[in-house]
Structures are given as C-alpha cells and as structure tokens.
mmCIF file of C-alpha atoms in Angstrom:
data_model
loop_
_atom_site.group_PDB
_atom_site.id
_atom_site.type_symbol
_atom_site.label_atom_id
_atom_site.label_comp_id
_atom_site.label_asym_id
_atom_site.label_seq_id
_atom_site.Cartn_x
_atom_site.Cartn_y
_atom_site.Cartn_z
ATOM 1 C CA MET A 1 -4.633 -21.082 7.199
ATOM 2 C CA THR A 2 -6.571 -20.325 10.492
ATOM 3 C CA ARG A 3 -7.279 -16.595 11.366
ATOM 4 C CA SER A 4 -4.928 -16.044 14.941
ATOM 5 C CA SER A 5 -6.445 -13.826 17.355
ATOM 6 C CA ALA A 6 -5.803 -10.217 17.860
ATOM 7 C CA ILE A 7 -3.549 -9.221 20.738
ATOM 8 C CA ASN A 8 -5.599 -7.652 23.505
ATOM 9 C CA GLU A 9 -3.479 -4.507 24.038
ATOM 10 C CA SER A 10 -5.221 -1.910 26.958
ATOM 11 C CA PRO A 11 -6.775 1.164 25.071
ATOM 12 C CA LEU A 12 -5.479 4.625 25.212
ATOM 13 C CA SER A 13 -7.440 7.420 27.365
ATOM 14 C CA VAL A 14 -8.863 10.367 25.083
ATOM 15 C CA GLU A 15 -6.019 12.352 26.628
ATOM 16 C CA GLU A 16 -3.233 9.846 25.450
ATOM 17 C CA ARG A 17 -4.777 9.655 22.232
ATOM 18 C CA GLU A 18 -4.773 13.578 21.415
ATOM 19 C CA LYS A 19 -1.520 13.879 22.152
ATOM 20 C CA PHE A 20 -0.228 10.598 20.531
ATOM 21 C CA GLU A 21 -2.234 12.664 17.171
ATOM 22 C CA ALA A 22 -1.073 15.908 17.496
ATOM 23 C CA GLN A 23 3.231 14.504 17.640
ATOM 24 C CA TYR A 24 1.942 12.312 14.742
ATOM 25 C CA SER A 25 0.773 15.301 13.078
ATOM 26 C CA GLU A 26 2.807 17.861 13.987
ATOM 27 C CA ILE A 27 6.005 15.127 12.775
ATOM 28 C CA ALA A 28 4.183 14.076 9.651
ATOM 29 C CA THR A 29 3.631 17.795 8.235
ATOM 30 C CA LEU A 30 8.161 18.296 9.284
ATOM 31 C CA ALA A 31 8.061 14.951 6.988
ATOM 32 C CA GLY A 32 5.659 15.730 4.406
ATOM 33 C CA GLY A 33 7.500 19.441 3.922
ATOM 34 C CA LEU A 34 11.146 17.942 3.486
ATOM 35 C CA ALA A 35 9.475 15.907 1.317
ATOM 36 C CA HIS A 36 8.167 18.541 -0.785
ATOM 37 C CA GLU A 37 11.459 20.881 -0.793
ATOM 38 C CA ILE A 38 13.650 17.757 -2.390
ATOM 39 C CA LYS A 39 11.079 17.378 -4.611
ATOM 40 C CA ASN A 40 10.909 20.913 -6.189
ATOM 41 C CA PRO A 41 15.254 20.613 -7.164
ATOM 42 C CA LEU A 42 14.463 16.554 -8.364
ATOM 43 C CA SER A 43 11.540 17.854 -10.543
ATOM 44 C CA THR A 44 13.858 21.021 -12.282
ATOM 45 C CA MET A 45 17.620 17.763 -12.563
ATOM 46 C CA SER A 46 14.341 15.707 -14.321
ATOM 47 C CA LEU A 47 13.161 18.234 -16.398
ATOM 48 C CA ASN A 48 16.724 19.376 -17.904
ATOM 49 C CA LEU A 49 17.783 16.075 -18.014
ATOM 50 C CA GLU A 50 14.869 16.108 -20.434
ATOM 51 C CA LEU A 51 16.218 19.167 -22.216
ATOM 52 C CA LEU A 52 20.209 17.630 -22.200
ATOM 53 C CA THR A 53 18.715 14.245 -24.306
ATOM 54 C CA GLU A 54 17.098 16.470 -26.748
ATOM 55 C CA ASP A 55 20.300 18.391 -27.205
ATOM 56 C CA LEU A 56 22.175 14.988 -27.400
ATOM 57 C CA GLU A 57 20.044 13.308 -30.180
ATOM 58 C CA THR A 58 21.364 16.477 -32.417
ATOM 59 C CA LEU A 59 24.806 15.767 -32.199
ATOM 60 C CA ASP A 60 26.778 13.758 -34.924
ATOM 61 C CA VAL A 61 29.991 12.344 -32.252
ATOM 62 C CA PRO A 62 31.060 8.857 -31.831
ATOM 63 C CA ALA A 63 30.359 8.984 -28.065
ATOM 64 C CA LYS A 64 26.861 10.043 -28.641
ATOM 65 C CA HIS A 65 25.154 6.674 -27.884
ATOM 66 C CA ARG A 66 27.332 6.429 -24.928
ATOM 67 C CA MET A 67 26.434 9.878 -23.458
ATOM 68 C CA LEU A 68 22.752 9.319 -24.264
ATOM 69 C CA LYS A 69 23.101 6.146 -22.332
ATOM 70 C CA LYS A 70 24.223 7.636 -19.079
ATOM 71 C CA VAL A 71 21.494 10.142 -19.329
ATOM 72 C CA GLU A 72 18.968 7.781 -19.474
ATOM 73 C CA ASN A 73 20.356 5.782 -16.462
ATOM 74 C CA VAL A 74 20.340 9.100 -14.184
ATOM 75 C CA GLN A 75 16.926 10.140 -15.431
ATOM 76 C CA LYS A 76 15.650 6.264 -14.331
ATOM 77 C CA GLU A 77 17.577 6.637 -10.844
ATOM 78 C CA CYS A 78 15.440 10.419 -10.637
ATOM 79 C CA LYS A 79 12.521 8.271 -11.452
ATOM 80 C CA HIS A 80 13.158 6.176 -8.560
ATOM 81 C CA LEU A 81 13.223 8.611 -6.563
ATOM 82 C CA GLN A 82 10.430 10.752 -7.355
ATOM 83 C CA ASP A 83 8.682 7.252 -6.896
ATOM 84 C CA ILE A 84 10.039 7.049 -3.578
ATOM 85 C CA LEU A 85 9.263 10.749 -2.126
ATOM 86 C CA ASP A 86 5.798 10.293 -3.598
ATOM 87 C CA ALA A 87 4.646 7.019 -1.404
ATOM 88 C CA PHE A 88 6.232 8.519 1.411
ATOM 89 C CA LEU A 89 3.992 11.568 1.009
ATOM 90 C CA GLN A 90 0.737 9.266 0.864
ATOM 91 C CA PHE A 91 2.338 7.729 4.068
ATOM 92 C CA ALA A 92 3.129 10.785 5.364
ATOM 93 C CA ARG A 93 -0.311 12.077 4.536
ATOM 94 C CA VAL A 94 -2.529 9.207 6.322
ATOM 95 C CA GLY A 95 -3.554 11.029 9.572
ATOM 96 C CA LYS A 96 -7.484 12.787 9.855
ATOM 97 C CA LEU A 97 -9.849 10.537 8.254
ATOM 98 C CA ALA A 98 -12.898 11.057 5.652
ATOM 99 C CA LEU A 99 -15.373 8.753 8.160
ATOM 100 C CA SER A 100 -18.731 7.974 6.690
ATOM 101 C CA SER A 101 -20.859 4.858 7.007
ATOM 102 C CA ALA A 102 -20.493 2.131 4.752
ATOM 103 C CA ASN A 103 -21.050 -1.631 4.028
ATOM 104 C CA LEU A 104 -17.448 -3.107 3.480
ATOM 105 C CA ASN A 105 -19.447 -5.503 0.895
ATOM 106 C CA ASP A 106 -20.178 -2.645 -1.184
ATOM 107 C CA LEU A 107 -16.806 -1.098 -0.717
ATOM 108 C CA VAL A 108 -15.083 -4.560 -2.033
ATOM 109 C CA SER A 109 -17.407 -5.298 -4.855
ATOM 110 C CA ASP A 110 -16.792 -1.747 -6.462
ATOM 111 C CA PHE A 111 -12.971 -2.335 -6.121
ATOM 112 C CA ILE A 112 -13.400 -5.675 -7.613
ATOM 113 C CA ASP A 113 -15.205 -4.398 -11.123
ATOM 114 C CA PHE A 114 -12.196 -2.153 -10.839
ATOM 115 C CA PHE A 115 -9.709 -4.465 -10.403
ATOM 116 C CA ARG A 116 -10.515 -7.408 -12.530
ATOM 117 C CA PRO A 117 -9.192 -6.494 -15.384
ATOM 118 C CA GLN A 118 -6.032 -6.188 -14.505
ATOM 119 C CA ALA A 119 -6.434 -9.242 -12.234
ATOM 120 C CA ARG A 120 -7.151 -10.375 -15.566
ATOM 121 C CA ASP A 121 -4.211 -9.694 -17.550
ATOM 122 C CA ALA A 122 -2.037 -11.382 -14.908
ATOM 123 C CA SER A 123 -3.653 -14.811 -15.239
ATOM 124 C CA ILE A 124 -5.771 -14.391 -11.372
ATOM 125 C CA GLU A 125 -9.373 -15.206 -10.996
ATOM 126 C CA ILE A 126 -11.564 -13.268 -8.027
ATOM 127 C CA SER A 127 -13.694 -15.181 -5.633
ATOM 128 C CA PRO A 128 -15.518 -13.142 -3.688
ATOM 129 C CA HIS A 129 -17.358 -14.668 -0.505
ATOM 130 C CA PHE A 130 -19.523 -11.685 0.938
ATOM 131 C CA ASP A 131 -21.803 -12.326 4.291
ATOM 132 C CA ALA A 132 -24.953 -11.072 3.511
ATOM 133 C CA ASP A 133 -25.839 -9.430 6.906
ATOM 134 C CA LEU A 134 -22.509 -7.649 7.237
ATOM 135 C CA PRO A 135 -22.806 -4.368 9.556
ATOM 136 C CA GLN A 136 -22.046 -1.098 8.613
ATOM 137 C CA VAL A 137 -18.520 0.547 9.093
ATOM 138 C CA GLN A 138 -17.328 4.091 9.938
ATOM 139 C CA ILE A 139 -14.623 4.372 7.291
ATOM 140 C CA ASP A 140 -12.478 6.943 4.975
ATOM 141 C CA GLN A 141 -13.193 5.158 1.598
ATOM 142 C CA ALA A 142 -10.746 6.565 -0.593
ATOM 143 C CA LEU A 143 -7.813 5.509 1.998
ATOM 144 C CA PHE A 144 -9.676 2.102 1.814
ATOM 145 C CA ARG A 145 -9.541 1.965 -1.720
ATOM 146 C CA GLN A 146 -5.577 3.014 -1.131
ATOM 147 C CA VAL A 147 -5.356 -0.455 1.559
ATOM 148 C CA LEU A 148 -7.283 -2.714 -1.178
ATOM 149 C CA MET A 149 -5.359 -1.525 -3.788
ATOM 150 C CA ASN A 150 -1.679 -1.919 -2.134
ATOM 151 C CA LEU A 151 -2.808 -5.628 -1.074
ATOM 152 C CA ALA A 152 -3.780 -6.192 -4.596
ATOM 153 C CA LEU A 153 -0.586 -5.521 -6.618
ATOM 154 C CA ASN A 154 1.134 -7.371 -3.537
ATOM 155 C CA VAL A 155 -1.023 -10.374 -4.660
ATOM 156 C CA ILE A 156 0.207 -9.719 -8.096
ATOM 157 C CA GLN A 157 3.539 -9.883 -6.870
ATOM 158 C CA ALA A 158 3.060 -12.888 -5.408
ATOM 159 C CA MET A 159 1.649 -15.045 -7.925
ATOM 160 C CA PRO A 160 3.588 -14.087 -11.232
ATOM 161 C CA ALA A 161 2.237 -17.396 -13.085
ATOM 162 C CA GLY A 162 -1.421 -16.344 -12.112
ATOM 163 C CA GLY A 163 -3.793 -18.200 -9.381
ATOM 164 C CA LEU A 164 -6.625 -17.424 -7.256
ATOM 165 C CA ILE A 165 -7.901 -14.650 -4.556
ATOM 166 C CA GLU A 166 -10.201 -14.575 -2.561
ATOM 167 C CA LEU A 167 -11.882 -11.786 -0.478
ATOM 168 C CA GLN A 168 -14.551 -13.097 2.413
ATOM 169 C CA THR A 169 -16.129 -10.799 4.751
ATOM 170 C CA SER A 170 -17.512 -12.014 8.398
ATOM 171 C CA HIS A 171 -18.311 -10.454 11.224
ATOM 172 C CA LYS A 172 -18.135 -10.937 15.336
ATOM 173 C CA ASP A 173 -17.905 -9.563 18.432
ATOM 174 C CA GLY A 174 -18.500 -6.136 17.527
ATOM 175 C CA MET A 175 -16.160 -6.331 14.108
ATOM 176 C CA VAL A 176 -15.934 -6.610 10.656
ATOM 177 C CA TYR A 177 -13.609 -8.727 9.161
ATOM 178 C CA LEU A 178 -12.071 -8.521 5.614
ATOM 179 C CA ASP A 179 -9.914 -12.045 4.343
ATOM 180 C CA ILE A 180 -7.732 -11.829 1.339
ATOM 181 C CA ILE A 181 -6.136 -14.894 0.628
ATOM 182 C CA ASP A 182 -3.851 -15.933 -2.410
ATOM 183 C CA ASN A 183 -2.430 -19.380 -3.614
ATOM 184 C CA GLY A 184 0.916 -17.946 -4.018
ATOM 185 C CA LYS A 185 4.577 -18.474 -3.062
ATOM 186 C CA GLY A 186 4.086 -16.999 0.425
ATOM 187 C CA ILE A 187 6.317 -15.676 2.578
ATOM 188 C CA ASP A 188 8.674 -16.793 5.011
ATOM 189 C CA GLU A 189 8.576 -15.962 8.578
ATOM 190 C CA LYS A 190 11.508 -14.103 8.516
ATOM 191 C CA VAL A 191 9.929 -11.679 6.016
ATOM 192 C CA LYS A 192 6.527 -11.832 7.466
ATOM 193 C CA SER A 193 7.726 -10.748 10.747
ATOM 194 C CA ARG A 194 8.777 -8.192 9.158
ATOM 195 C CA ILE A 195 6.510 -6.661 6.068
ATOM 196 C CA PHE A 196 4.976 -3.879 7.681
ATOM 197 C CA ASP A 197 8.343 -2.182 8.909
ATOM 198 C CA THR A 198 8.467 1.145 7.127
ATOM 199 C CA PHE A 199 11.216 1.055 4.293
ATOM 200 C CA PHE A 200 11.663 -2.625 4.262
ATOM 201 C CA SER A 201 11.408 -4.677 0.935
ATOM 202 C CA THR A 202 12.158 -7.737 -0.743
ATOM 203 C CA LYS A 203 11.578 -6.413 -4.330
ATOM 204 C CA PRO A 204 14.108 -4.937 -6.458
ATOM 205 C CA GLY A 205 13.350 -1.367 -6.341
ATOM 206 C CA GLY A 206 10.897 -1.802 -4.023
ATOM 207 C CA ASN A 207 9.968 1.774 -1.778
ATOM 208 C CA GLY A 208 9.105 -0.672 1.165
ATOM 209 C CA LEU A 209 6.038 1.680 1.830
ATOM 210 C CA GLY A 210 2.702 -0.165 0.519
ATOM 211 C CA LEU A 211 2.130 -2.634 3.754
ATOM 212 C CA PRO A 212 3.644 0.123 5.715
ATOM 213 C CA THR A 213 0.768 2.886 4.374
ATOM 214 C CA VAL A 214 -1.811 -0.251 4.767
ATOM 215 C CA LYS A 215 -0.924 -0.556 8.476
ATOM 216 C CA LYS A 216 -0.774 3.185 9.112
ATOM 217 C CA ILE A 217 -4.130 3.430 7.362
ATOM 218 C CA ILE A 218 -6.106 0.532 9.574
ATOM 219 C CA ASP A 219 -4.632 1.791 12.592
ATOM 220 C CA ALA A 220 -6.030 5.093 12.113
ATOM 221 C CA HIS A 221 -9.610 3.658 11.759
ATOM 222 C CA HIS A 222 -8.755 1.917 15.093
ATOM 223 C CA GLY A 223 -8.497 -1.230 13.106
ATOM 224 C CA THR A 224 -6.520 -4.549 12.530
ATOM 225 C CA ILE A 225 -3.830 -5.960 9.895
ATOM 226 C CA GLU A 226 -2.259 -9.571 10.481
ATOM 227 C CA CYS A 227 -1.120 -11.538 8.303
ATOM 228 C CA GLU A 228 -0.368 -15.702 8.203
ATOM 229 C CA SER A 229 1.359 -17.460 5.346
ATOM 230 C CA GLU A 230 3.095 -20.860 4.572
ATOM 231 C CA GLN A 231 5.530 -20.963 2.049
ATOM 232 C CA GLY A 232 4.238 -22.650 -1.256
ATOM 233 C CA ARG A 233 0.653 -22.344 -0.068
ATOM 234 C CA GLY A 234 -0.048 -18.938 -0.142
ATOM 235 C CA THR A 235 -0.905 -15.883 2.448
ATOM 236 C CA ARG A 236 -3.892 -14.830 3.833
ATOM 237 C CA PHE A 237 -4.476 -10.915 5.038
ATOM 238 C CA THR A 238 -7.246 -10.371 7.746
ATOM 239 C CA ILE A 239 -8.482 -7.258 8.585
ATOM 240 C CA SER A 240 -10.905 -5.473 11.046
ATOM 241 C CA PHE A 241 -12.303 -2.420 11.525
ATOM 242 C CA PRO A 242 -15.036 -1.592 14.625
ATOM 243 C CA VAL A 243 -18.639 -1.918 14.186
ATOM 244 C CA CYS A 244 -20.553 1.480 13.820
#
C-alpha cells in the first residue's frame, strides 16, 4: 500500500474558523449537558439494580435464578449505555487544545512502552521506524495519546490471531507524518468509506465513536488522517500534523 495524496481544500479564513469554532462549542456544550443529564438517572438505576440483586440473593424461591438472570441482563444494558455516554462525552469535549511543542518520535515511543504488554498478550509484534530528523509539532499530548490508543485497539480487533504493527514517522513539505500499518484482515471499501462516520460500527456492542473521535482530534490540530486497506493484506492509517 502506498500513501495517497491529501485532497486539496481551500483553508478557512480566520473569521470563518472563529465562527465555526463558536458554533461547535455551543453544540458540544449542549450535547455534553444532555449526556450528563442522562448519566445521572442511569447511575441511579444501576445502583438500585445492585441493591435489588442483593435482595434477590436472600430469597429462597424457585424463580430466584430466573429473576437474577433478568436483573443481570438489565445491568449489562445499563453498562452498555454508560459506555456509550462516556465515549460520547469524550467525543464532545474535543475542542480547545492544550498545545505544546513536542517531537512525535518521543510521544510514539512513550506510547509503545505503555502499550507493549497489551500487544504481547494479543500476540502482536510492534516494529517502530522513526525519522531521526523529525521537526517539532504543536500538539495536545493527552489527546494524541488517546488517538494512539484508539487506533491500537482497532489494530488488536483487526488481528485476533496476532500479527505485526509498524509505526513509521517521516516529514515532507512542512508536515510530519505517522503511519500505523498492520497486517490484519483489512477493511472492505464499503466499510472503509464510513469508518469516520459518527456512530457507525461493524463490531457487536461497538459505540461507533472511536475513529470519529480520532478524526475530530486530528482535525482540531489542523492535521489529516487517511486510511488505505486491502482485504487480507492489512490496513494503513496515515496521520499528518503541520510543523511548528
């Protein structure tokens, strides 16, 4: 797979960008507030289900196990809703960035050290290839760590029997690039065209916010993210950030 060229788009003016950011901030605030309003009664429901389980455990009736199973199913659905809300709040909060100058090699290397035990458990080998002369970028390090984690978890799901993940950095024409390449099962064209769509997921129980959150974070940095994939041959995500 070769890196495809980015699509040329006319940059927004300062006024257009400020207007867009203000509109986005208002929508994000409303959405975040709504999610919080849902979380509160959901937490109460979950607590009461735990108390109900404790009460049922003390009963000595023939239907006890059947009742406990039904309560357990409701608890699982509450947990699923809680996970969706947490992911949505994370998605909605991406806005203002805590930028600092950093070398992408250092950030990726730190993440590899953190992620290596989980990769080992999944029989995944990590192979880094870093550009020694990489320029600095302005980046929100906590959000970039989230990007790496979301993409790494995606890789684990793509390679259930294990495999290889390569992380390559490079720079060209005022941009710093990070390629994340796996030799997993790949993505078909129909799915690939929608992977960054909010709430789109092919995974059972998936919330469809992982990759949209990744794109939102990259967009907020005025960067780009592209995906190339061939079924049976693997997937390449290419991320770019402007040089400081």
